[in-house]
Amino acid sequence: MIEFEGVTKVYPGGTTAVDDLSLSIPDNAITVFVGPSGCGKTTSLRMINRMVDATSGTIRLDGEDIRSLDVVKLRRGIGYVIQHAGLFRHRTVVDNVATVPVLSGVSRREARSHARELLERVGLDPALGDRYPAQLSGGQQQRVGVARALAADPPVMLMDEPFSAVDAVVRQSLQQEFLRLQQDLGKTIVLVTHDIDEAVKLGDQVAVFGEGGRLAQLAPPEELLAAPADDFVARLVGRDRGFRGLSFATAGEVAVEPVDTAVDGLVLELDGEGRPQGWKSSQGTLPTEGTWTVSDNLRTVADLAILSPAGAAVRVDADGRADGVVRHAALAEHIRRHQVARLGGDA
Ligand code: ADP
Ligand code: MG
């Protein structure tokens, strides 16, 4: 666990970058620091591995004041990933990943072979290991940066805008793989981003930083969307936070109607295996616009219901066979009960 207690950073010149920050970062979870540019996220992150020293206050790692720890030893247990990956341009990809293990005494041969495994782990073809960073795409470089930070197997990872420099499509797949990787590794991760959607998607808890380096709110993402602490946080989380909040609610309990129910004259057409083909109308067959399963979330179901020409979202089982439909009205009522329950009421 990492604890900030009354931590302030005033840079020479007088800028207060971080103002009296107190928060706990639990082990084996992702804590996201989010907020507009200049509000002290990077400074807070870099104080954890002492690349920046706090002006006052205390940071503890597993109960020990980090000022009492040897800096080299402290950093050995903390991986660090930055925007644009920060790779060494004149070293091959494999040697980039192997650098820290070699410095700490692992043989070059062993470090390189482990590096190739790590490349695979972060979703890269190990054959790319012989290239130089400039010969990779931005997304691939970012993956190498993650592999390099993982090379020493540190329990803690600090990640500063690791996915910000790539386009939206690549970012989505990097985020997805990052979450999968974290499921396996269970590291203690602190990730900085200015993107609230990324924060909500990746964070187990989210710390919202406001102007002057003050902590505006610390909460799990669903709570951030449901109950922003003040106007600043509400503006940051933005519009349709209600709709976005539905992504944290499972669709498992949504009651469905039988698939042969006619919905406004439209009937679900199935193939021989029972897989949905579309909505049959007098004008022909209209697309279902997708299907959902019990493991999806309410946002997905609501989106499908909105897109559906029948105003009904089609549920399928693990084999892709239609096993129910839910209409707008029933879904709306389910969501209402969900919100009441969430607020602690009796629906
Ligand atoms: P963020 O990562 O949220 O964009 P930073 O932690 O980088 O914010 O910066 C917080 C504030 O501290 C900003 O006003 C920035 O200009 C200032 N700052 C950051 N680094 C330095 C530095 N080395 N010297 C002086 N001021 C700095
Ligand atoms: Mg920053």
CSV table of C-alpha atoms and ligand atoms in Angstrom, one decimal:
chain,number,residue,atom,x,y,z
A,1,MET,CA,0.0,0.0,0.0
A,2,ILE,CA,1.1,3.5,-0.8
A,3,GLU,CA,0.0,6.3,1.5
A,4,PHE,CA,0.1,10.0,0.9
A,5,GLU,CA,-0.3,12.0,4.1
A,6,GLY,CA,-0.5,15.8,3.8
A,7,VAL,CA,1.8,15.9,0.9
A,8,THR,CA,2.6,19.3,-0.7
A,9,LYS,CA,5.0,20.1,-3.5
A,10,VAL,CA,6.1,23.7,-4.1
A,11,TYR,CA,8.5,24.0,-7.0
A,12,PRO,CA,11.4,26.5,-6.9
A,13,GLY,CA,9.7,29.6,-8.3
A,14,GLY,CA,6.7,29.2,-6.1
A,15,THR,CA,4.2,27.0,-8.0
A,16,THR,CA,2.2,24.8,-5.7
A,17,ALA,CA,1.9,21.7,-7.8
A,18,VAL,CA,0.4,19.5,-5.2
A,19,ASP,CA,-1.5,20.8,-2.2
A,20,ASP,CA,-1.9,18.8,1.0
A,21,LEU,CA,-2.6,15.5,-0.7
A,22,SER,CA,-3.8,12.6,1.5
A,23,LEU,CA,-4.9,9.3,-0.1
A,24,SER,CA,-4.3,5.6,0.1
A,25,ILE,CA,-3.4,3.5,-2.9
A,26,PRO,CA,-4.3,-0.2,-2.2
A,27,ASP,CA,-2.2,-3.1,-3.4
A,28,ASN,CA,-3.1,-5.2,-6.5
A,29,ALA,CA,-5.4,-2.6,-7.9
A,30,ILE,CA,-5.4,0.3,-10.4
A,31,THR,CA,-5.6,3.8,-9.0
A,32,VAL,CA,-6.0,6.5,-11.6
A,33,PHE,CA,-5.0,10.1,-11.1
A,34,VAL,CA,-7.1,12.2,-13.5
A,35,GLY,CA,-7.6,15.9,-14.0
A,36,PRO,CA,-6.9,18.7,-16.4
A,37,SER,CA,-3.3,19.6,-17.4
A,38,GLY,CA,-1.2,21.2,-14.8
A,39,CYS,CA,-3.1,20.0,-11.7
A,40,GLY,CA,-0.2,18.0,-10.2
A,41,LYS,CA,-0.8,14.5,-11.5
A,42,THR,CA,2.7,13.9,-12.8
A,43,THR,CA,4.3,15.5,-9.8
A,44,SER,CA,2.3,13.3,-7.4
A,45,LEU,CA,3.3,10.2,-9.4
A,46,ARG,CA,7.0,11.1,-9.5
A,47,MET,CA,7.0,11.8,-5.8
A,48,ILE,CA,6.3,8.0,-5.3
A,49,ASN,CA,9.6,6.9,-6.8
A,50,ARG,CA,11.3,10.1,-5.5
A,51,MET,CA,12.1,11.5,-8.9
A,52,VAL,CA,10.5,14.6,-7.2
A,53,ASP,CA,10.9,15.2,-3.5
A,54,ALA,CA,7.9,16.4,-1.5
A,55,THR,CA,8.2,19.8,0.1
A,56,SER,CA,6.2,18.6,3.1
A,57,GLY,CA,4.1,15.7,4.2
A,58,THR,CA,4.9,12.0,4.1
A,59,ILE,CA,4.6,9.2,1.6
A,60,ARG,CA,4.8,5.6,2.9
A,61,LEU,CA,5.3,2.4,0.9
A,62,ASP,CA,4.1,-0.6,2.9
A,63,GLY,CA,4.3,1.5,6.1
A,64,GLU,CA,7.8,2.9,5.5
A,65,ASP,CA,8.5,6.5,4.9
A,66,ILE,CA,10.1,6.5,1.4
A,67,ARG,CA,12.6,9.1,2.5
A,68,SER,CA,14.1,6.4,4.8
A,69,LEU,CA,14.6,3.9,1.9
A,70,ASP,CA,17.5,3.7,-0.4
A,71,VAL,CA,16.5,5.3,-3.7
A,72,VAL,CA,18.0,2.6,-5.9
A,73,LYS,CA,16.3,-0.1,-3.9
A,74,LEU,CA,13.0,1.9,-3.9
A,75,ARG,CA,13.1,2.3,-7.7
A,76,ARG,CA,13.9,-1.4,-8.3
A,77,GLY,CA,10.5,-2.2,-6.9
A,78,ILE,CA,8.7,0.4,-9.0
A,79,GLY,CA,8.2,0.1,-12.8
A,80,TYR,CA,7.8,3.4,-14.6
A,81,VAL,CA,6.0,3.9,-18.0
A,82,ILE,CA,5.7,7.2,-19.7
A,83,GLN,CA,4.0,8.7,-22.8
A,84,HIS,CA,5.8,7.9,-26.1
A,85,ALA,CA,7.3,4.9,-24.2
A,86,GLY,CA,10.6,6.7,-23.6
A,87,LEU,CA,12.6,3.9,-25.3
A,88,PHE,CA,16.3,4.0,-25.9
A,89,ARG,CA,16.5,4.8,-29.6
A,90,HIS,CA,19.9,3.1,-30.2
A,91,ARG,CA,19.0,-0.2,-28.6
A,92,THR,CA,17.0,-2.9,-30.1
A,93,VAL,CA,13.5,-3.6,-28.7
A,94,VAL,CA,14.8,-6.7,-26.8
A,95,ASP,CA,17.7,-4.8,-25.3
A,96,ASN,CA,15.4,-2.0,-24.3
A,97,VAL,CA,13.4,-4.6,-22.3
A,98,ALA,CA,16.5,-6.3,-21.0
A,99,THR,CA,18.3,-3.2,-19.8
A,100,VAL,CA,17.2,-3.1,-16.2
A,101,PRO,CA,17.6,-6.8,-15.5
A,102,VAL,CA,21.1,-6.7,-17.0
A,103,LEU,CA,22.0,-3.7,-14.8
A,104,SER,CA,20.9,-5.6,-11.8
A,105,GLY,CA,23.1,-8.6,-12.6
A,106,VAL,CA,21.0,-11.0,-14.8
A,107,SER,CA,23.1,-12.5,-17.7
A,108,ARG,CA,22.4,-10.8,-21.0
A,109,ARG,CA,21.4,-14.1,-22.5
A,110,GLU,CA,18.8,-14.8,-19.8
A,111,ALA,CA,17.5,-11.3,-19.8
A,112,ARG,CA,17.0,-11.3,-23.6
A,113,SER,CA,15.2,-14.6,-23.5
A,114,HIS,CA,12.9,-13.3,-20.7
A,115,ALA,CA,12.5,-10.1,-22.7
A,116,ARG,CA,11.1,-12.0,-25.7
A,117,GLU,CA,8.6,-13.7,-23.4
A,118,LEU,CA,7.5,-10.4,-22.0
A,119,LEU,CA,7.0,-9.0,-25.6
A,120,GLU,CA,4.6,-11.8,-26.2
A,121,ARG,CA,2.9,-11.2,-22.9
A,122,VAL,CA,2.1,-7.6,-23.9
A,123,GLY,CA,0.8,-8.7,-27.3
A,124,LEU,CA,3.8,-8.2,-29.5
A,125,ASP,CA,5.4,-10.7,-31.9
A,126,PRO,CA,8.7,-11.6,-30.3
A,127,ALA,CA,10.3,-11.3,-33.8
A,128,LEU,CA,9.9,-7.5,-33.4
A,129,GLY,CA,12.5,-7.7,-30.7
A,130,ASP,CA,15.4,-7.3,-33.2
A,131,ARG,CA,14.0,-4.0,-34.5
A,132,TYR,CA,14.8,-0.5,-33.3
A,133,PRO,CA,12.0,1.6,-31.7
A,134,ALA,CA,11.7,3.8,-34.7
A,135,GLN,CA,10.8,0.8,-36.8
A,136,LEU,CA,7.6,0.2,-34.6
A,137,SER,CA,4.3,1.9,-34.6
A,138,GLY,CA,3.3,4.2,-31.7
A,139,GLY,CA,1.1,1.5,-30.2
A,140,GLN,CA,3.8,-1.1,-30.5
A,141,GLN,CA,6.3,1.2,-28.9
A,142,GLN,CA,3.9,1.8,-26.0
A,143,ARG,CA,3.7,-2.0,-25.5
A,144,VAL,CA,7.5,-2.2,-25.4
A,145,GLY,CA,7.4,0.4,-22.7
A,146,VAL,CA,5.1,-1.7,-20.7
A,147,ALA,CA,7.2,-4.8,-21.2
A,148,ARG,CA,10.3,-2.9,-20.1
A,149,ALA,CA,8.6,-1.7,-16.9
A,150,LEU,CA,7.5,-5.3,-16.2
A,151,ALA,CA,11.0,-6.8,-16.8
A,152,ALA,CA,12.2,-6.5,-13.2
A,153,ASP,CA,8.8,-7.8,-12.1
A,154,PRO,CA,8.2,-4.8,-9.8
A,155,PRO,CA,5.2,-5.0,-7.4
A,156,VAL,CA,4.4,-1.3,-8.2
A,157,MET,CA,3.9,0.3,-11.6
A,158,LEU,CA,3.7,4.0,-12.2
A,159,MET,CA,2.3,4.9,-15.6
A,160,ASP,CA,2.1,8.5,-16.8
A,161,GLU,CA,-0.3,8.9,-19.7
A,162,PRO,CA,0.8,5.6,-21.2
A,163,PHE,CA,-1.9,5.5,-23.9
A,164,SER,CA,-2.3,9.2,-24.7
A,165,ALA,CA,0.1,9.4,-27.7
A,166,VAL,CA,-1.7,6.8,-29.9
A,167,ASP,CA,-4.9,7.1,-31.9
A,168,ALA,CA,-8.3,6.2,-30.4
A,169,VAL,CA,-8.6,2.8,-32.0
A,170,VAL,CA,-5.1,1.7,-30.9
A,171,ARG,CA,-5.7,3.2,-27.4
A,172,GLN,CA,-8.8,1.1,-27.0
A,173,SER,CA,-7.0,-2.1,-27.7
A,174,LEU,CA,-4.1,-1.2,-25.5
A,175,GLN,CA,-6.5,-0.4,-22.7
A,176,GLN,CA,-8.2,-3.7,-23.2
A,177,GLU,CA,-5.0,-5.7,-23.2
A,178,PHE,CA,-3.7,-3.7,-20.2
A,179,LEU,CA,-6.8,-4.8,-18.2
A,180,ARG,CA,-6.3,-8.4,-19.2
A,181,LEU,CA,-2.6,-8.3,-18.2
A,182,GLN,CA,-3.5,-6.8,-14.9
A,183,GLN,CA,-5.9,-9.6,-14.2
A,184,ASP,CA,-3.0,-12.0,-14.5
A,185,LEU,CA,-0.4,-9.9,-12.8
A,186,GLY,CA,-2.3,-8.1,-10.0
A,187,LYS,CA,0.2,-5.2,-9.7
A,188,THR,CA,-0.2,-2.1,-7.6
A,189,ILE,CA,-0.7,0.4,-10.4
A,190,VAL,CA,-0.9,4.2,-10.3
A,191,LEU,CA,-1.9,5.5,-13.7
A,192,VAL,CA,-2.1,9.2,-14.8
A,193,THR,CA,-4.4,10.4,-17.5
A,194,HIS,CA,-6.2,13.6,-18.5
A,195,ASP,CA,-9.0,11.5,-20.1
A,196,ILE,CA,-11.9,10.9,-17.8
A,197,ASP,CA,-13.3,8.0,-19.9
A,198,GLU,CA,-10.0,6.2,-19.6
A,199,ALA,CA,-10.0,6.8,-15.9
A,200,VAL,CA,-13.4,5.4,-15.5
A,201,LYS,CA,-12.6,2.4,-17.7
A,202,LEU,CA,-9.3,1.5,-16.1
A,203,GLY,CA,-9.5,2.6,-12.5
A,204,ASP,CA,-10.5,0.5,-9.5
A,205,GLN,CA,-10.4,3.8,-7.8
A,206,VAL,CA,-10.1,7.3,-9.3
A,207,ALA,CA,-8.5,10.3,-7.8
A,208,VAL,CA,-9.7,13.5,-9.4
A,209,PHE,CA,-7.2,16.4,-9.2
A,210,GLY,CA,-8.4,19.9,-9.4
A,211,GLU,CA,-6.7,23.3,-10.0
A,212,GLY,CA,-3.8,24.0,-7.6
A,213,GLY,CA,-3.1,20.4,-7.1
A,214,ARG,CA,-5.9,19.7,-4.8
A,215,LEU,CA,-7.7,16.4,-4.5
A,216,ALA,CA,-11.3,17.0,-5.6
A,217,GLN,CA,-12.6,13.4,-5.1
A,218,LEU,CA,-11.4,9.9,-4.5
A,219,ALA,CA,-13.9,7.2,-5.4
A,220,PRO,CA,-14.6,4.1,-7.4
A,221,PRO,CA,-15.6,5.0,-11.0
A,222,GLU,CA,-19.2,4.1,-10.6
A,223,GLU,CA,-19.5,6.4,-7.6
A,224,LEU,CA,-17.7,9.2,-9.5
A,225,LEU,CA,-20.3,9.0,-12.3
A,226,ALA,CA,-23.3,8.6,-9.9
A,227,ALA,CA,-22.3,11.1,-7.3
A,228,PRO,CA,-19.7,13.7,-8.3
A,229,ALA,CA,-18.5,15.5,-5.2
A,230,ASP,CA,-18.9,19.0,-6.6
A,231,ASP,CA,-19.5,21.0,-9.8
A,232,PHE,CA,-15.9,20.7,-10.9
A,233,VAL,CA,-16.0,16.9,-10.9
A,234,ALA,CA,-19.5,16.9,-12.4
A,235,ARG,CA,-18.2,19.0,-15.3
A,236,LEU,CA,-15.2,16.8,-15.7
A,237,VAL,CA,-17.2,13.6,-15.9
A,238,GLY,CA,-19.4,15.4,-18.4
A,239,ARG,CA,-22.8,14.7,-19.9
A,240,ASP,CA,-24.6,11.4,-20.1
A,241,ARG,CA,-22.9,10.2,-16.9
A,242,GLY,CA,-26.1,8.3,-16.1
A,243,PHE,CA,-25.9,6.4,-19.3
A,244,ARG,CA,-22.2,5.8,-18.9
A,245,GLY,CA,-22.7,4.6,-15.3
A,246,LEU,CA,-24.8,1.8,-16.6
A,247,SER,CA,-21.6,0.1,-17.8
A,248,PHE,CA,-21.0,-0.9,-14.2
A,249,ALA,CA,-24.3,-2.7,-13.8
A,250,THR,CA,-24.6,-6.3,-15.0
A,251,ALA,CA,-27.3,-7.3,-17.4
A,252,GLY,CA,-27.6,-10.7,-15.8
A,253,GLU,CA,-30.8,-9.8,-13.9
A,254,VAL,CA,-32.7,-8.2,-16.8
A,255,ALA,CA,-35.9,-10.1,-17.3
A,256,VAL,CA,-36.5,-11.1,-20.9
A,257,GLU,CA,-39.6,-12.1,-22.9
A,258,PRO,CA,-39.7,-15.2,-25.2
A,259,VAL,CA,-38.0,-14.8,-28.6
A,260,ASP,CA,-41.2,-15.6,-30.4
A,261,THR,CA,-42.9,-12.5,-28.9
A,262,ALA,CA,-44.0,-10.2,-31.7
A,263,VAL,CA,-42.8,-6.6,-31.1
A,264,ASP,CA,-44.9,-4.0,-32.9
A,265,GLY,CA,-45.6,-6.4,-35.7
A,266,LEU,CA,-41.9,-7.4,-36.0
A,267,VAL,CA,-41.0,-11.0,-35.4
A,268,LEU,CA,-37.5,-12.2,-34.7
A,269,GLU,CA,-36.3,-14.4,-37.5
A,270,LEU,CA,-34.0,-17.3,-36.5
A,271,ASP,CA,-31.9,-19.7,-38.5
A,272,GLY,CA,-32.0,-23.5,-38.1
A,273,GLU,CA,-29.8,-23.3,-35.1
A,274,GLY,CA,-31.9,-20.6,-33.4
A,275,ARG,CA,-29.5,-17.8,-34.2
A,276,PRO,CA,-31.1,-14.4,-34.8
A,277,GLN,CA,-31.1,-13.3,-38.4
A,278,GLY,CA,-33.1,-10.0,-38.1
A,279,TRP,CA,-36.6,-8.6,-37.5
A,280,LYS,CA,-39.1,-9.7,-40.1
A,281,SER,CA,-41.5,-7.0,-41.2
A,282,SER,CA,-43.9,-6.6,-44.1
A,283,GLN,CA,-41.1,-4.6,-45.8
A,284,GLY,CA,-38.5,-7.3,-45.4
A,285,THR,CA,-36.0,-8.2,-42.7
A,286,LEU,CA,-34.4,-5.4,-40.6
A,287,PRO,CA,-31.1,-5.9,-38.7
A,288,THR,CA,-31.0,-6.7,-35.0
A,289,GLU,CA,-28.0,-4.4,-34.7
A,290,GLY,CA,-26.3,-6.8,-32.4
A,291,THR,CA,-27.0,-9.1,-29.5
A,292,TRP,CA,-26.1,-9.3,-25.8
A,293,THR,CA,-25.5,-12.0,-23.2
A,294,VAL,CA,-25.9,-12.3,-19.5
A,295,SER,CA,-22.3,-11.2,-18.9
A,296,ASP,CA,-22.8,-7.9,-20.7
A,297,ASN,CA,-23.6,-4.7,-18.9
A,298,LEU,CA,-26.7,-2.5,-18.9
A,299,ARG,CA,-25.2,0.1,-21.1
A,300,THR,CA,-24.7,-2.4,-23.9
A,301,VAL,CA,-28.2,-3.6,-23.5
A,302,ALA,CA,-29.7,-0.1,-23.5
A,303,ASP,CA,-27.6,0.8,-26.6
A,304,LEU,CA,-28.9,-2.2,-28.5
A,305,ALA,CA,-32.5,-1.5,-27.5
A,306,ILE,CA,-32.0,2.1,-28.8
A,307,LEU,CA,-30.5,0.9,-32.1
A,308,SER,CA,-33.0,-1.9,-32.6
A,309,PRO,CA,-35.8,-1.2,-35.2
A,310,ALA,CA,-38.1,-3.3,-33.0
A,311,GLY,CA,-37.1,-1.3,-29.8
A,312,ALA,CA,-36.0,-4.6,-28.3
A,313,ALA,CA,-32.5,-6.0,-27.6
A,314,VAL,CA,-32.0,-9.6,-28.4
A,315,ARG,CA,-30.2,-11.8,-25.8
A,316,VAL,CA,-28.2,-14.9,-26.9
A,317,ASP,CA,-26.7,-17.8,-25.1
A,318,ALA,CA,-23.1,-18.9,-25.2
A,319,ASP,CA,-23.7,-20.6,-28.5
A,320,GLY,CA,-25.2,-17.6,-30.1
A,321,ARG,CA,-28.8,-18.8,-30.0
A,322,ALA,CA,-31.5,-16.3,-29.2
A,323,ASP,CA,-33.0,-16.9,-25.8
A,324,GLY,CA,-34.9,-13.8,-25.0
A,325,VAL,CA,-35.7,-10.2,-25.9
A,326,VAL,CA,-36.1,-7.1,-23.8
A,327,ARG,CA,-38.1,-4.1,-24.8
A,328,HIS,CA,-37.5,-0.4,-24.1
A,329,ALA,CA,-40.2,-0.2,-21.4
A,330,ALA,CA,-39.1,-3.3,-19.5
A,331,LEU,CA,-35.5,-2.2,-19.7
A,332,ALA,CA,-36.3,1.3,-18.5
A,333,GLU,CA,-38.2,-0.1,-15.5
A,334,HIS,CA,-35.3,-2.4,-14.7
A,335,ILE,CA,-32.9,0.6,-14.8
A,336,ARG,CA,-35.1,2.6,-12.6
A,337,ARG,CA,-35.2,-0.2,-10.0
A,338,HIS,CA,-31.4,-0.6,-10.3
A,339,GLN,CA,-30.9,3.2,-9.6
A,340,VAL,CA,-33.2,3.1,-6.6
A,341,ALA,CA,-31.4,0.1,-5.2
A,342,ARG,CA,-28.1,1.7,-5.8
A,343,LEU,CA,-29.1,4.7,-3.8
A,344,GLY,CA,-30.0,2.4,-1.0
A,345,GLY,CA,-33.8,2.6,-1.5
A,346,ASP,CA,-36.4,-0.1,-1.7
A,347,ALA,CA,-37.4,-0.7,-5.3
B,1,ADP,P1,0.0,17.4,-14.6
B,1,ADP,O1,0.8,16.2,-14.7
B,1,ADP,O2,-1.3,17.3,-13.9
B,1,ADP,O3,-0.2,18.1,-16.0
B,1,ADP,P2,2.3,18.5,-13.3
B,1,ADP,O4,2.5,17.8,-12.1
B,1,ADP,O5,3.2,18.2,-14.5
B,1,ADP,O6,0.8,18.5,-13.7
B,1,ADP,O7,2.5,20.1,-13.0
B,1,ADP,C1,1.8,20.7,-11.9
B,1,ADP,C2,2.3,22.2,-11.9
B,1,ADP,O8,3.6,22.3,-11.5
B,1,ADP,C3,2.1,22.9,-13.2
B,1,ADP,O9,1.8,24.3,-12.9
B,1,ADP,C4,3.5,22.9,-13.8
B,1,ADP,O10,3.8,24.0,-14.6
B,1,ADP,C5,4.4,22.9,-12.5
B,1,ADP,N1,5.7,22.2,-12.7
B,1,ADP,C6,5.8,20.9,-13.0
B,1,ADP,N2,7.1,20.5,-13.1
B,1,ADP,C7,7.8,21.6,-12.7
B,1,ADP,C8,9.2,21.9,-12.5
B,1,ADP,N3,10.1,21.0,-12.7
B,1,ADP,N4,9.5,23.2,-12.1
B,1,ADP,C9,8.6,24.1,-11.9
B,1,ADP,N5,7.3,23.9,-12.0
B,1,ADP,C10,6.9,22.7,-12.4
B,2,MG,MG,1.5,15.2,-16.5
